[in-house]
Short mmCIF file of C-alpha atoms in Angstrom, two decimals:
data_model
loop_
_atom_site.label_atom_id
_atom_site.label_comp_id
_atom_site.label_asym_id
_atom_site.label_seq_id
_atom_site.Cartn_x
_atom_site.Cartn_y
_atom_site.Cartn_z
CA UNK A 18 -43.53 56.30 -13.24
CA UNK A 19 -45.31 58.40 -10.59
CA UNK A 20 -43.27 59.26 -7.50
CA UNK A 21 -45.68 57.40 -5.24
CA UNK A 22 -45.00 54.21 -7.22
CA UNK A 23 -41.27 54.54 -6.39
CA UNK A 24 -41.83 54.59 -2.63
CA UNK A 25 -41.27 51.73 -0.20
CA UNK A 26 -44.29 49.43 -0.12
CA UNK A 27 -45.90 50.18 3.27
CA UNK A 28 -45.37 53.93 2.92
CA UNK A 29 -46.82 53.82 -0.59
CA UNK A 30 -49.88 51.89 0.57
CA UNK A 31 -50.54 54.25 3.49
CA UNK A 32 -50.29 57.29 1.23
CA UNK A 33 -52.86 55.83 -1.16
CA UNK A 34 -55.20 55.03 1.73
CA UNK A 35 -54.70 58.48 3.23
CA UNK A 36 -55.67 60.18 -0.04
CA UNK A 37 -59.10 58.62 0.24
CA UNK A 38 -59.84 59.83 3.77
CA UNK A 39 -57.58 62.87 4.45
CA UNK A 40 -57.57 66.09 2.35
CA UNK A 41 -54.57 65.94 -0.01
CA UNK A 42 -53.51 62.75 1.77
CA UNK A 43 -51.92 64.83 4.54
CA UNK A 44 -51.79 68.51 5.56
CA UNK A 45 -49.69 71.18 7.19
CA UNK A 46 -45.99 70.58 7.73
CA UNK A 47 -46.60 66.84 7.38
CA UNK A 48 -47.93 67.20 3.82
CA UNK A 49 -46.14 65.27 1.10
CA UNK A 50 -45.59 68.53 -0.78
CA UNK A 51 -43.36 69.76 2.05
CA UNK A 52 -41.12 66.68 1.93
CA UNK A 53 -38.35 66.28 -0.68
CA UNK A 54 -38.33 63.30 -3.01
CA UNK A 55 -37.65 59.99 -1.33
CA UNK A 56 -38.81 61.03 2.14
CA UNK A 57 -40.99 58.67 4.17
CA UNK A 58 -44.43 59.99 5.06
CA UNK A 59 -45.07 57.54 7.89
CA UNK A 60 -42.85 56.80 10.90
CA UNK A 61 -43.29 53.68 13.02
CA UNK A 62 -41.11 54.33 16.07
CA UNK A 63 -38.20 56.34 17.48
CA UNK A 64 -35.62 56.07 20.23
CA UNK A 65 -32.87 58.49 21.27
CA UNK A 66 -31.51 60.12 18.12
CA UNK A 67 -32.95 57.49 15.77
CA UNK A 68 -36.26 56.72 14.16
CA UNK A 69 -37.61 54.04 11.85
CA UNK A 70 -40.20 54.39 9.12
CA UNK A 71 -43.02 51.93 8.49
CA UNK A 72 -40.82 50.02 6.06
CA UNK A 73 -38.14 49.49 8.71
CA UNK A 74 -35.57 51.98 7.42
CA UNK A 75 -33.50 53.72 10.11
CA UNK A 76 -32.71 57.46 10.21
CA UNK A 77 -30.57 59.61 12.44
CA UNK A 78 -33.00 62.39 13.23
CA UNK A 79 -31.81 66.01 12.93
CA UNK A 80 -35.34 67.43 12.86
CA UNK A 81 -36.25 66.20 16.36
CA UNK A 82 -39.89 65.89 15.31
CA UNK A 83 -39.70 69.48 13.97
CA UNK A 84 -38.59 70.73 17.38
CA UNK A 85 -40.48 69.03 20.22
CA UNK A 86 -37.80 66.45 21.01
CA UNK A 87 -35.12 68.20 23.07
CA UNK A 88 -33.78 65.30 25.19
CA UNK A 89 -34.04 62.53 22.61
CA UNK A 90 -36.95 60.31 21.67
CA UNK A 91 -38.43 58.36 24.59
CA UNK A 92 -36.13 59.90 27.18
CA UNK A 93 -36.33 57.54 30.17
CA UNK A 94 -37.10 60.06 32.94
CA UNK A 95 -39.82 61.69 30.85
CA UNK A 96 -41.36 58.35 29.89
CA UNK A 97 -41.37 57.24 33.51
CA UNK A 98 -43.17 60.44 34.56
CA UNK A 99 -45.69 59.88 31.79
CA UNK A 100 -46.34 56.28 32.82
CA UNK A 101 -46.79 57.27 36.46
CA UNK A 102 -49.24 60.07 35.66
CA UNK A 103 -51.12 58.01 33.06
CA UNK A 104 -51.60 55.34 35.69
CA UNK A 105 -53.41 57.91 37.84
CA UNK A 106 -55.28 59.52 34.94
CA UNK A 107 -54.86 62.32 32.43
CA UNK A 108 -58.02 64.31 31.67
CA UNK A 109 -60.14 65.01 34.78
CA UNK A 110 -63.13 67.13 35.81
CA UNK A 111 -60.63 69.27 37.72
CA UNK A 112 -56.98 70.09 37.27
CA UNK A 113 -54.14 67.88 38.43
CA UNK A 114 -51.63 69.14 41.02
CA UNK A 115 -49.07 68.82 38.20
CA UNK A 116 -50.39 72.10 36.78
CA UNK A 117 -49.49 74.08 39.90
CA UNK A 118 -46.15 72.30 40.18
CA UNK A 119 -45.34 73.06 36.55
CA UNK A 120 -46.32 76.73 36.84
CA UNK A 121 -44.08 76.99 39.91
CA UNK A 122 -41.22 75.34 37.99
CA UNK A 123 -41.51 77.79 35.08
CA UNK A 124 -41.67 80.79 37.41
CA UNK A 125 -38.55 79.53 39.19
CA UNK A 126 -36.74 78.92 35.89
CA UNK A 127 -37.53 82.03 33.83
CA UNK A 128 -36.44 85.27 35.54
CA UNK A 129 -39.17 87.57 34.18
CA UNK A 130 -42.03 85.08 34.66
CA UNK A 131 -44.39 85.67 37.59
CA UNK A 132 -47.15 83.37 36.35
CA UNK A 133 -47.85 80.72 33.73
CA UNK A 134 -50.82 79.50 31.69
CA UNK A 135 -50.88 76.30 29.64
CA UNK A 136 -52.42 75.18 26.35
CA UNK A 137 -51.55 72.59 23.69
CA UNK A 138 -49.99 74.22 20.61
CA UNK A 139 -47.68 77.09 19.79
CA UNK A 140 -50.52 78.84 17.96
CA UNK A 141 -52.59 78.70 21.15
CA UNK A 142 -49.80 80.42 23.06
CA UNK A 143 -48.98 83.19 20.57
CA UNK A 144 -52.67 83.97 20.10
CA UNK A 145 -53.23 84.09 23.86
CA UNK A 146 -50.28 86.48 24.25
CA UNK A 147 -51.82 88.88 21.74
CA UNK A 148 -55.23 88.62 23.43
CA UNK A 149 -53.80 89.34 26.88
CA UNK A 150 -51.86 92.30 25.47
CA UNK A 151 -55.06 93.76 24.03
CA UNK A 152 -56.96 93.15 27.26
CA UNK A 153 -54.24 94.88 29.28
CA UNK A 154 -53.70 97.90 27.05
CA UNK A 155 -57.20 98.39 25.65
CA UNK A 156 -55.54 98.73 22.24
CA UNK A 157 -56.07 96.69 19.07
CA UNK A 158 -52.93 96.68 16.91
CA UNK A 159 -50.26 93.96 17.02
CA UNK A 160 -47.00 94.68 15.21
CA UNK A 161 -45.31 91.68 13.61
CA UNK A 162 -42.18 91.07 11.52
CA UNK A 163 -42.97 90.55 7.86
CA UNK A 164 -42.75 86.86 6.92
CA UNK A 165 -42.44 85.68 10.53
CA UNK A 166 -44.19 82.47 11.47
CA UNK A 167 -46.25 82.67 14.67
CA UNK A 168 -48.68 79.81 14.05
CA UNK A 169 -51.51 78.54 11.87
CA UNK A 170 -54.53 80.58 13.02
CA UNK A 171 -56.11 82.99 10.51
CA UNK A 172 -54.36 86.01 12.03
CA UNK A 173 -50.89 84.53 11.54
CA UNK A 174 -50.94 81.69 9.00
CA UNK A 175 -48.57 82.28 6.06
CA UNK A 176 -51.11 80.81 3.64
CA UNK A 177 -54.18 82.81 2.55
CA UNK A 178 -56.80 80.12 1.89
CA UNK A 179 -59.87 80.84 4.01
CA UNK A 180 -58.36 83.99 5.51
CA UNK A 181 -60.24 87.29 5.23
CA UNK A 182 -58.98 90.85 5.32
CA UNK A 183 -60.80 91.28 8.62
CA UNK A 184 -58.61 88.56 10.15
CA UNK A 185 -55.54 90.75 9.53
CA UNK A 186 -56.93 94.26 9.83
CA UNK A 187 -55.28 94.91 13.22
CA UNK A 188 -51.80 93.77 12.18
CA UNK A 189 -48.98 96.09 11.14
CA UNK A 190 -45.72 94.79 9.67
CA UNK A 191 -42.05 95.72 9.97
CA UNK A 192 -38.75 94.20 8.83
CA UNK A 193 -36.87 91.98 11.26
CA UNK A 194 -33.63 93.45 12.64
CA UNK A 195 -34.60 96.88 11.25
CA UNK A 196 -35.70 99.19 14.03
CA UNK A 197 -36.18 102.08 11.58
CA UNK A 198 -38.83 100.03 9.78
CA UNK A 199 -40.58 99.42 13.11
CA UNK A 200 -40.63 103.13 13.86
CA UNK A 201 -41.97 103.86 10.37
CA UNK A 202 -44.65 101.17 10.70
CA UNK A 203 -46.04 102.59 13.96
CA UNK A 204 -45.63 106.28 13.15
CA UNK A 205 -48.90 108.04 13.99
CA UNK A 206 -50.48 104.95 15.57
CA UNK A 207 -48.30 104.53 18.66
CA UNK A 208 -51.29 104.94 20.97
CA UNK A 209 -53.11 102.06 19.23
CA UNK A 210 -50.34 99.47 19.48
CA UNK A 211 -51.07 96.73 22.03
CA UNK A 212 -47.98 94.61 21.37
CA UNK A 213 -44.95 93.94 19.25
CA UNK A 214 -44.38 90.20 18.76
CA UNK A 215 -41.02 88.87 17.59
CA UNK A 216 -39.10 85.61 17.38
CA UNK A 217 -35.69 85.51 19.10
CA UNK A 218 -34.21 84.34 15.78
CA UNK A 219 -35.62 84.94 12.32
CA UNK A 220 -36.44 81.42 11.16
CA UNK A 221 -38.86 81.92 8.27
CA UNK A 222 -38.91 78.92 5.94
CA UNK A 223 -37.22 79.08 2.54
CA UNK A 224 -34.69 81.68 3.63
CA UNK A 225 -31.46 81.76 5.57
CA UNK A 226 -31.89 82.16 9.29
CA UNK A 227 -31.00 85.52 10.81
CA UNK A 228 -29.78 86.01 14.35
CA UNK A 229 -31.29 88.95 16.20
CA UNK A 230 -28.85 91.81 16.66
CA UNK A 231 -28.54 92.79 20.34
CA UNK A 232 -29.18 96.46 19.53
CA UNK A 233 -32.36 95.49 17.68
CA UNK A 234 -33.66 93.50 20.65
CA UNK A 235 -32.86 96.37 23.01
CA UNK A 236 -34.49 98.89 20.68
CA UNK A 237 -37.66 96.77 20.57
CA UNK A 238 -37.75 96.83 24.36
CA UNK A 239 -37.19 100.60 24.46
CA UNK A 240 -39.83 101.27 21.81
CA UNK A 241 -42.46 99.20 23.59
CA UNK A 242 -41.71 100.96 26.88
CA UNK A 243 -41.90 104.36 25.22
CA UNK A 244 -45.29 103.82 23.55
CA UNK A 245 -46.86 101.75 26.32
CA UNK A 246 -47.05 98.52 24.31
CA UNK A 247 -46.09 95.01 25.42
CA UNK A 248 -43.13 93.11 24.04
CA UNK A 249 -44.08 89.50 23.23
CA UNK A 250 -41.32 86.99 22.55
CA UNK A 251 -42.29 83.92 20.51
CA UNK A 252 -40.15 81.17 22.05
CA UNK A 253 -42.14 78.35 20.44
CA UNK A 254 -39.16 77.09 18.42
CA UNK A 255 -36.32 78.50 20.47
CA UNK A 256 -37.46 77.80 24.03
CA UNK A 257 -34.92 75.69 26.01
CA UNK A 258 -32.50 75.39 23.06
CA UNK A 259 -30.80 78.79 23.14
CA UNK A 260 -31.07 79.70 26.82
CA UNK A 261 -33.48 77.99 29.19
CA UNK A 262 -34.02 81.30 31.02
CA UNK A 263 -35.16 83.05 27.83
CA UNK A 264 -33.46 83.47 24.47
CA UNK A 265 -32.70 87.20 24.84
CA UNK A 266 -31.52 86.96 28.45
CA UNK A 267 -27.90 87.35 27.31
CA UNK A 268 -28.89 90.65 25.66
CA UNK A 269 -30.39 91.92 28.89
CA UNK A 270 -33.79 92.01 27.17
CA UNK A 271 -36.82 90.53 28.89
CA UNK A 272 -40.29 90.42 27.31
CA UNK A 273 -43.57 91.20 29.04
CA UNK A 274 -45.16 88.01 27.69
CA UNK A 275 -43.71 84.96 25.99
CA UNK A 276 -45.12 81.94 24.15
CA UNK A 277 -43.49 78.50 24.55
CA UNK A 278 -44.21 75.05 23.11
CA UNK A 279 -42.37 72.37 21.11
CA UNK A 280 -39.51 71.34 23.43
CA UNK A 281 -41.11 72.03 26.80
CA UNK A 282 -42.49 68.50 27.25
CA UNK A 283 -40.08 66.50 25.04
CA UNK A 284 -42.68 65.48 22.50
CA UNK A 285 -45.89 65.62 24.53
CA UNK A 286 -48.52 68.17 23.54
CA UNK A 287 -48.13 71.33 25.63
CA UNK A 288 -47.62 75.06 25.29
CA UNK A 289 -47.19 77.83 27.82
CA UNK A 290 -47.63 81.57 28.19
CA UNK A 291 -45.40 83.27 30.73
CA UNK A 292 -45.92 86.83 31.94
CA UNK A 293 -44.97 89.49 34.41
CA UNK A 294 -46.97 90.22 37.52
CA UNK A 295 -48.83 93.36 36.40
CA UNK A 296 -50.38 91.41 33.52
CA UNK A 297 -51.94 88.88 35.87
CA UNK A 298 -55.29 90.72 35.98
CA UNK A 299 -55.61 90.95 32.19
CA UNK A 300 -54.67 87.28 31.82
CA UNK A 301 -57.33 86.39 34.38
CA UNK A 302 -60.00 88.37 32.53
CA UNK A 303 -59.37 86.64 29.20
CA UNK A 304 -61.55 83.56 28.73
CA UNK A 305 -59.47 80.89 27.09
CA UNK A 306 -59.68 77.13 27.39
CA UNK A 307 -59.60 73.81 25.57
CA UNK A 308 -60.94 70.35 26.19
CA UNK A 309 -57.44 68.93 26.68
CA UNK A 310 -55.51 71.99 27.86
CA UNK A 311 -55.54 70.78 31.48
CA UNK A 312 -54.47 67.19 30.77
CA UNK A 313 -51.97 66.04 33.36
CA UNK A 314 -49.74 63.65 31.36
CA UNK A 315 -48.11 66.36 29.25
CA UNK A 316 -47.56 68.47 32.35
CA UNK A 317 -45.84 65.56 34.09
CA UNK A 318 -43.66 65.16 30.99
CA UNK A 319 -42.79 68.85 31.11
CA UNK A 320 -41.85 68.72 34.79
CA UNK A 321 -39.43 65.88 34.03
CA UNK A 322 -38.05 67.77 31.01
CA UNK A 323 -37.45 70.94 33.03
CA UNK A 324 -35.50 68.91 35.53
CA UNK A 325 -33.01 67.93 32.82
CA UNK A 326 -32.70 71.10 30.75
CA UNK A 327 -32.08 73.29 33.78
CA UNK A 328 -28.49 72.13 34.06
CA UNK A 329 -25.23 73.59 32.78
CA UNK A 330 -24.36 70.26 31.15
CA UNK A 331 -27.49 70.29 28.99
CA UNK A 332 -26.78 73.70 27.48
CA UNK A 333 -23.04 73.17 26.97
CA UNK A 334 -23.46 69.69 25.47
CA UNK A 335 -26.15 70.84 23.04
CA UNK A 336 -24.03 73.75 21.89
CA UNK A 337 -20.97 71.51 21.50
CA UNK A 338 -22.96 69.04 19.40
CA UNK A 339 -24.10 71.90 17.20
CA UNK A 340 -20.56 73.15 16.72
CA UNK A 341 -19.33 69.64 15.89
CA UNK A 342 -22.06 69.23 13.26
CA UNK A 343 -21.42 72.66 11.76
CA UNK A 344 -17.66 72.13 11.50
CA UNK A 345 -18.10 68.73 9.90
CA UNK A 346 -20.76 69.71 7.36
CA UNK A 347 -18.86 72.81 6.23
CA UNK A 348 -15.64 70.82 5.84
CA UNK A 349 -17.48 68.24 3.74
CA UNK A 350 -19.05 70.91 1.53
CA UNK A 351 -15.62 72.44 0.90
CA UNK A 352 -14.06 69.06 0.17
CA UNK A 353 -16.71 68.27 -2.44
CA UNK A 354 -16.68 71.77 -3.95
CA UNK A 355 -20.08 73.02 -2.84
CA UNK A 356 -20.78 76.58 -1.83
CA UNK A 357 -23.12 76.51 1.16
CA UNK A 358 -24.39 78.74 3.94
CA UNK A 359 -24.90 77.52 7.49
CA UNK A 360 -27.15 79.92 9.35
CA UNK A 361 -28.92 80.29 12.66
CA UNK A 362 -27.87 79.12 16.13
CA UNK A 363 -25.88 75.90 16.04
CA UNK A 364 -28.57 74.26 18.21
CA UNK A 365 -31.17 74.82 15.46
CA UNK A 366 -29.26 75.39 12.22
CA UNK A 367 -30.09 75.41 8.52
CA UNK A 368 -27.81 74.45 5.64
CA UNK A 369 -28.58 75.98 2.25
CA UNK A 370 -26.72 76.15 -1.05
CA UNK A 371 -25.63 79.42 -2.62
CA UNK A 372 -27.46 80.46 -5.81
CA UNK A 373 -30.08 77.78 -5.20
CA UNK A 374 -33.19 79.96 -5.37
CA UNK A 375 -35.55 77.09 -6.22
CA UNK A 376 -33.91 74.73 -3.71
CA UNK A 377 -33.15 72.21 -6.47
CA UNK A 378 -29.69 71.58 -5.04
CA UNK A 379 -30.93 71.65 -1.45
CA UNK A 380 -33.69 69.16 -2.23
CA UNK A 381 -31.23 66.89 -4.03
CA UNK A 382 -28.80 66.96 -1.07
CA UNK A 383 -31.61 66.35 1.43
CA UNK A 384 -32.86 63.40 -0.65
CA UNK A 385 -29.33 62.01 -0.74
CA UNK A 386 -29.07 62.46 3.02
CA UNK A 387 -32.35 60.63 3.61
CA UNK A 388 -31.19 57.82 1.33
CA UNK A 389 -28.11 57.53 3.54
CA UNK A 390 -30.18 57.54 6.73
CA UNK A 391 -30.03 61.16 7.93
CA UNK A 392 -33.32 62.99 8.36
CA UNK A 393 -32.88 66.71 7.57
CA UNK A 394 -34.90 69.29 5.67
CA UNK A 395 -33.71 71.60 2.87
CA UNK A 396 -35.65 74.76 3.79
CA UNK A 397 -36.81 74.42 7.39
CA UNK A 398 -34.36 74.77 10.26
CA UNK A 399 -33.17 71.63 12.02
CA UNK A 400 -33.22 70.96 15.79
CA UNK A 401 -30.50 69.27 17.80
CA UNK A 402 -31.31 67.41 20.99
CA UNK A 403 -29.44 65.90 23.94
CA UNK A 404 -29.27 62.48 22.27
CA UNK A 405 -26.92 63.96 19.67
CA UNK A 406 -23.79 62.82 21.47
CA UNK A 407 -20.33 63.24 19.88
CA UNK A 408 -20.51 59.64 18.65
CA UNK A 409 -23.94 60.19 17.07
CA UNK A 410 -22.78 63.40 15.38
CA UNK A 411 -19.78 61.53 13.98
CA UNK A 412 -22.09 58.84 12.60
CA UNK A 413 -24.30 61.54 11.06
CA UNK A 414 -21.24 63.09 9.41
CA UNK A 415 -20.20 59.76 7.93
CA UNK A 416 -23.61 59.51 6.31
CA UNK A 417 -23.73 63.14 5.14
CA UNK A 418 -20.32 62.67 3.55
CA UNK A 419 -21.92 59.94 1.46
CA UNK A 420 -24.75 62.35 0.61
CA UNK A 421 -22.28 64.96 -0.63
CA UNK A 422 -20.51 62.29 -2.67
CA UNK A 423 -23.82 61.29 -4.25
CA UNK A 424 -24.64 64.89 -5.04
CA UNK A 425 -21.22 65.52 -6.54
CA UNK A 426 -21.97 62.88 -9.13
CA UNK A 427 -25.33 64.37 -10.15
CA UNK A 428 -25.85 66.99 -12.87
CA UNK A 429 -27.49 69.56 -10.55
CA UNK A 430 -26.93 73.26 -11.26
CA UNK A 431 -25.51 75.52 -8.56
CA UNK A 432 -22.20 73.90 -7.67
CA UNK A 433 -19.21 76.04 -6.86
CA UNK A 434 -16.38 76.46 -4.39
CA UNK A 435 -17.10 77.16 -0.76
CA UNK A 436 -16.21 80.76 0.10
CA UNK A 437 -17.36 80.76 3.72
#
């Protein structure tokens, strides 16, 4: 029997309809090929830490819509701001006052930011950062960590279809957390480097996450200063979750430009570029725009979101939830005799199984988790949000315990004892 025939009826019907009118039935990170067996393709609604698929099945959501939900689905203060702004209008011939208010809020929040620009997607923001860096320096090369994900435009997409060599000819690659590889990559071309772009945490898919070493972050800053290049920090995934002031603030490392999206409007489409004052002229000379980049509703949502995340309680509660989840999942793995790795910041972790190169065990565990009502992913990092209260985390752990129990009874290769 084909997998699609085993799906719940409404989801199955929508997939068949989608195949007729959408390439491959779906695309990007929503494609069926990205989802393990048994996952719903279509979601009907969500609230707080929960969501329901089109067939009425409930899930506790640990993906937070792949990052954008940072306060919980349909957070009341955000939804109220959205309703108020939508009642006045969204897309105008001119900009809403919300844009100025939001830029002021970001400049007040992020210590190195002197100005802000807004767009819709993370790719918009990372691309704009690179363009501003080139306009400011008059140089062409952007240095990027090998395997890093900075968006879906031709210059940065991890997939080659439709991409030409010319799209990548001004990129140079180095290895994350390896400053010697950066120095080797730029040797002899230092005066052509416009920017070095890096993620605060290495979060490439299908590999364990890797925290940036403080000395690496500081060496990136020193190298950029020495060669006259700009340091660009890609905060698209990490923004607000690690440190609302900037993810490397605790290292004493501040970028020249940074790209933000996902969590900044709690699920509404928005991205931002933040920069220091001497880059204001270059940013003003770059022509960049979009039909919906100035829409007011998302900016109102972001203003409400900033009002919540800029509190000590938000950061401490999110970190505590992450620690509670980590402790529980590792204890369960040990109890059931599975060797796992839990990597990345606890606010956006990833659980993988040792010696599981093809993710067969990870996919099986994720499918068992989804069957027990916990929405996770086997090879993309998860995202915690403020709706993950201690009680919700405990409920998640009850369901993941059942997932481990299911997996323990399956003949899947790769089991062993947890070694830490």
